[in-house]
Amino acid sequence: MSNPTVTCVTCKQEGPAITGRIPFRGDLKAEIQGSVCAPCWSNWMAQQLKIINEYRLNLAEKRAHEVLEAQVKQFLHLSGAADVDDAAVGPDKARELGNL
Ligand SMILES: [Zn+2]
């Protein structure tokens, strides 16, 4: 039995589907499962750790999950990603994230 593959929206290649647990909810989880390959997901898991450390996210707080959801959409090029480039994320946004 071969593993399922997906056409990945992140790297634009056909790749193996994610087999591990996806720690997001509902539509987002379904979208990741259906359109992101396992290697890109691994990249995100590493990036997620950096984000948690950088922003000192407390995963017990709902706000932390909102930040991660926004970041994962951007990182993996999912639908609903904030259509801003990094330069457009001004000091207000940075401060907001810093205040978590
Ligand atoms: Zn990929």
PDB file of C-alpha atoms and ligand atoms in Angstrom:
ATOM      1  CA  MET A   1       0.000   0.000   0.000  1.00  0.00           C
ATOM      2  CA  SER A   2       1.530   3.288  -1.041  1.00  0.00           C
ATOM      3  CA  ASN A   3       1.289   6.388   1.052  1.00  0.00           C
ATOM      4  CA  PRO A   4      -1.073   9.108  -0.084  1.00  0.00           C
ATOM      5  CA  THR A   5       0.459  12.065  -1.886  1.00  0.00           C
ATOM      6  CA  VAL A   6      -0.620  15.668  -2.142  1.00  0.00           C
ATOM      7  CA  THR A   7       0.055  18.452  -4.584  1.00  0.00           C
ATOM      8  CA  CYS A   8       1.682  20.862  -2.205  1.00  0.00           C
ATOM      9  CA  VAL A   9       0.690  24.548  -2.265  1.00  0.00           C
ATOM     10  CA  THR A  10       3.927  25.474  -0.500  1.00  0.00           C
ATOM     11  CA  CYS A  11       6.606  23.939  -2.740  1.00  0.00           C
ATOM     12  CA  LYS A  12       4.305  23.320  -5.738  1.00  0.00           C
ATOM     13  CA  GLN A  13       5.485  19.719  -5.971  1.00  0.00           C
ATOM     14  CA  GLU A  14       3.776  16.414  -5.556  1.00  0.00           C
ATOM     15  CA  GLY A  15       4.895  14.986  -2.243  1.00  0.00           C
ATOM     16  CA  PRO A  16       3.992  12.579   0.542  1.00  0.00           C
ATOM     17  CA  ALA A  17       1.021  13.584   2.674  1.00  0.00           C
ATOM     18  CA  ILE A  18       1.522  14.480   6.324  1.00  0.00           C
ATOM     19  CA  THR A  19       1.205  11.434   8.526  1.00  0.00           C
ATOM     20  CA  GLY A  20       1.707  12.994  11.949  1.00  0.00           C
ATOM     21  CA  ARG A  21      -0.683  14.931  14.100  1.00  0.00           C
ATOM     22  CA  ILE A  22      -1.618  18.431  12.911  1.00  0.00           C
ATOM     23  CA  PRO A  23      -2.107  20.733  15.884  1.00  0.00           C
ATOM     24  CA  PHE A  24      -4.612  23.075  14.229  1.00  0.00           C
ATOM     25  CA  ARG A  25      -8.373  23.084  14.170  1.00  0.00           C
ATOM     26  CA  GLY A  26     -11.154  22.661  11.662  1.00  0.00           C
ATOM     27  CA  ASP A  27     -10.759  24.086   8.170  1.00  0.00           C
ATOM     28  CA  LEU A  28      -7.127  24.995   8.682  1.00  0.00           C
ATOM     29  CA  LYS A  29      -6.246  21.480   9.722  1.00  0.00           C
ATOM     30  CA  ALA A  30      -8.148  20.047   6.760  1.00  0.00           C
ATOM     31  CA  GLU A  31      -6.440  22.421   4.358  1.00  0.00           C
ATOM     32  CA  ILE A  32      -2.986  21.563   5.679  1.00  0.00           C
ATOM     33  CA  GLN A  33      -3.731  17.861   5.532  1.00  0.00           C
ATOM     34  CA  GLY A  34      -5.015  18.118   1.986  1.00  0.00           C
ATOM     35  CA  SER A  35      -2.542  20.519   0.431  1.00  0.00           C
ATOM     36  CA  VAL A  36       0.806  20.512   2.223  1.00  0.00           C
ATOM     37  CA  CYS A  37       3.478  17.836   1.823  1.00  0.00           C
ATOM     38  CA  ALA A  38       5.305  16.221   4.724  1.00  0.00           C
ATOM     39  CA  PRO A  39       8.699  17.902   4.023  1.00  0.00           C
ATOM     40  CA  CYS A  40       7.127  21.385   3.995  1.00  0.00           C
ATOM     41  CA  TRP A  41       5.271  20.511   7.174  1.00  0.00           C
ATOM     42  CA  SER A  42       8.594  19.553   8.803  1.00  0.00           C
ATOM     43  CA  ASN A  43       9.963  22.953   7.799  1.00  0.00           C
ATOM     44  CA  TRP A  44       6.990  24.580   9.479  1.00  0.00           C
ATOM     45  CA  MET A  45       7.482  22.563  12.671  1.00  0.00           C
ATOM     46  CA  ALA A  46      11.025  23.929  12.909  1.00  0.00           C
ATOM     47  CA  GLN A  47       9.815  27.437  12.102  1.00  0.00           C
ATOM     48  CA  GLN A  48       7.053  27.139  14.679  1.00  0.00           C
ATOM     49  CA  LEU A  49       9.591  26.479  17.415  1.00  0.00           C
ATOM     50  CA  LYS A  50      11.507  29.592  16.412  1.00  0.00           C
ATOM     51  CA  ILE A  51       8.326  31.670  16.444  1.00  0.00           C
ATOM     52  CA  ILE A  52       7.311  30.366  19.862  1.00  0.00           C
ATOM     53  CA  ASN A  53      10.735  31.262  21.228  1.00  0.00           C
ATOM     54  CA  GLU A  54      11.000  34.576  19.432  1.00  0.00           C
ATOM     55  CA  TYR A  55       7.579  35.829  20.510  1.00  0.00           C
ATOM     56  CA  ARG A  56       7.677  33.951  23.809  1.00  0.00           C
ATOM     57  CA  LEU A  57       4.301  32.466  23.054  1.00  0.00           C
ATOM     58  CA  ASN A  58       2.442  30.832  25.897  1.00  0.00           C
ATOM     59  CA  LEU A  59       0.533  28.003  24.264  1.00  0.00           C
ATOM     60  CA  ALA A  60      -1.901  27.952  27.144  1.00  0.00           C
ATOM     61  CA  GLU A  61      -3.221  31.259  25.792  1.00  0.00           C
ATOM     62  CA  LYS A  62      -5.686  31.481  22.928  1.00  0.00           C
ATOM     63  CA  ARG A  63      -3.784  34.463  21.559  1.00  0.00           C
ATOM     64  CA  ALA A  64      -0.685  32.349  21.002  1.00  0.00           C
ATOM     65  CA  HIS A  65      -2.675  30.013  18.782  1.00  0.00           C
ATOM     66  CA  GLU A  66      -4.036  32.929  16.797  1.00  0.00           C
ATOM     67  CA  VAL A  67      -0.488  34.096  16.112  1.00  0.00           C
ATOM     68  CA  LEU A  68       0.573  30.614  15.055  1.00  0.00           C
ATOM     69  CA  GLU A  69      -2.447  30.253  12.794  1.00  0.00           C
ATOM     70  CA  ALA A  70      -1.626  33.520  11.043  1.00  0.00           C
ATOM     71  CA  GLN A  71       2.030  32.534  10.734  1.00  0.00           C
ATOM     72  CA  VAL A  72       1.383  29.037   9.439  1.00  0.00           C
ATOM     73  CA  LYS A  73      -0.925  30.378   6.715  1.00  0.00           C
ATOM     74  CA  GLN A  74       1.765  32.748   5.559  1.00  0.00           C
ATOM     75  CA  PHE A  75       4.592  30.232   5.840  1.00  0.00           C
ATOM     76  CA  LEU A  76       2.808  27.486   3.943  1.00  0.00           C
ATOM     77  CA  HIS A  77       1.081  29.854   1.467  1.00  0.00           C
ATOM     78  CA  LEU A  78      -2.369  28.701   2.506  1.00  0.00           C
ATOM     79  CA  SER A  79      -5.557  30.492   1.555  1.00  0.00           C
ATOM     80  CA  GLY A  80      -6.422  33.261   3.963  1.00  0.00           C
ATOM     81  CA  ALA A  81      -2.803  34.242   4.468  1.00  0.00           C
ATOM     82  CA  ALA A  82      -2.451  37.915   5.273  1.00  0.00           C
ATOM     83  CA  ASP A  83      -1.617  39.567   1.975  1.00  0.00           C
ATOM     84  CA  VAL A  84       1.224  41.682   3.277  1.00  0.00           C
ATOM     85  CA  ASP A  85       4.924  41.495   2.718  1.00  0.00           C
ATOM     86  CA  ASP A  86       7.281  41.763   5.655  1.00  0.00           C
ATOM     87  CA  ALA A  87       8.010  45.415   5.002  1.00  0.00           C
ATOM     88  CA  ALA A  88       4.306  46.168   5.441  1.00  0.00           C
ATOM     89  CA  VAL A  89       4.283  44.702   8.928  1.00  0.00           C
ATOM     90  CA  GLY A  90       5.011  47.907  10.752  1.00  0.00           C
ATOM     91  CA  PRO A  91       6.048  48.627  14.306  1.00  0.00           C
ATOM     92  CA  ASP A  92       2.443  48.413  15.480  1.00  0.00           C
ATOM     93  CA  LYS A  93       2.233  44.778  14.501  1.00  0.00           C
ATOM     94  CA  ALA A  94       5.644  44.034  15.943  1.00  0.00           C
ATOM     95  CA  ARG A  95       4.653  45.702  19.201  1.00  0.00           C
ATOM     96  CA  GLU A  96       1.411  43.803  19.279  1.00  0.00           C
ATOM     97  CA  LEU A  97       3.278  40.523  18.889  1.00  0.00           C
ATOM     98  CA  GLY A  98       5.847  41.601  21.432  1.00  0.00           C
ATOM     99  CA  ASN A  99       3.127  42.212  23.985  1.00  0.00           C
ATOM    100  CA  LEU A 100       1.944  38.671  24.082  1.00  0.00           C
TER     101      LEU A 100
HETATM  102 ZN    ZN B   1       5.695  20.930  -0.106  1.00  0.00          ZN
END
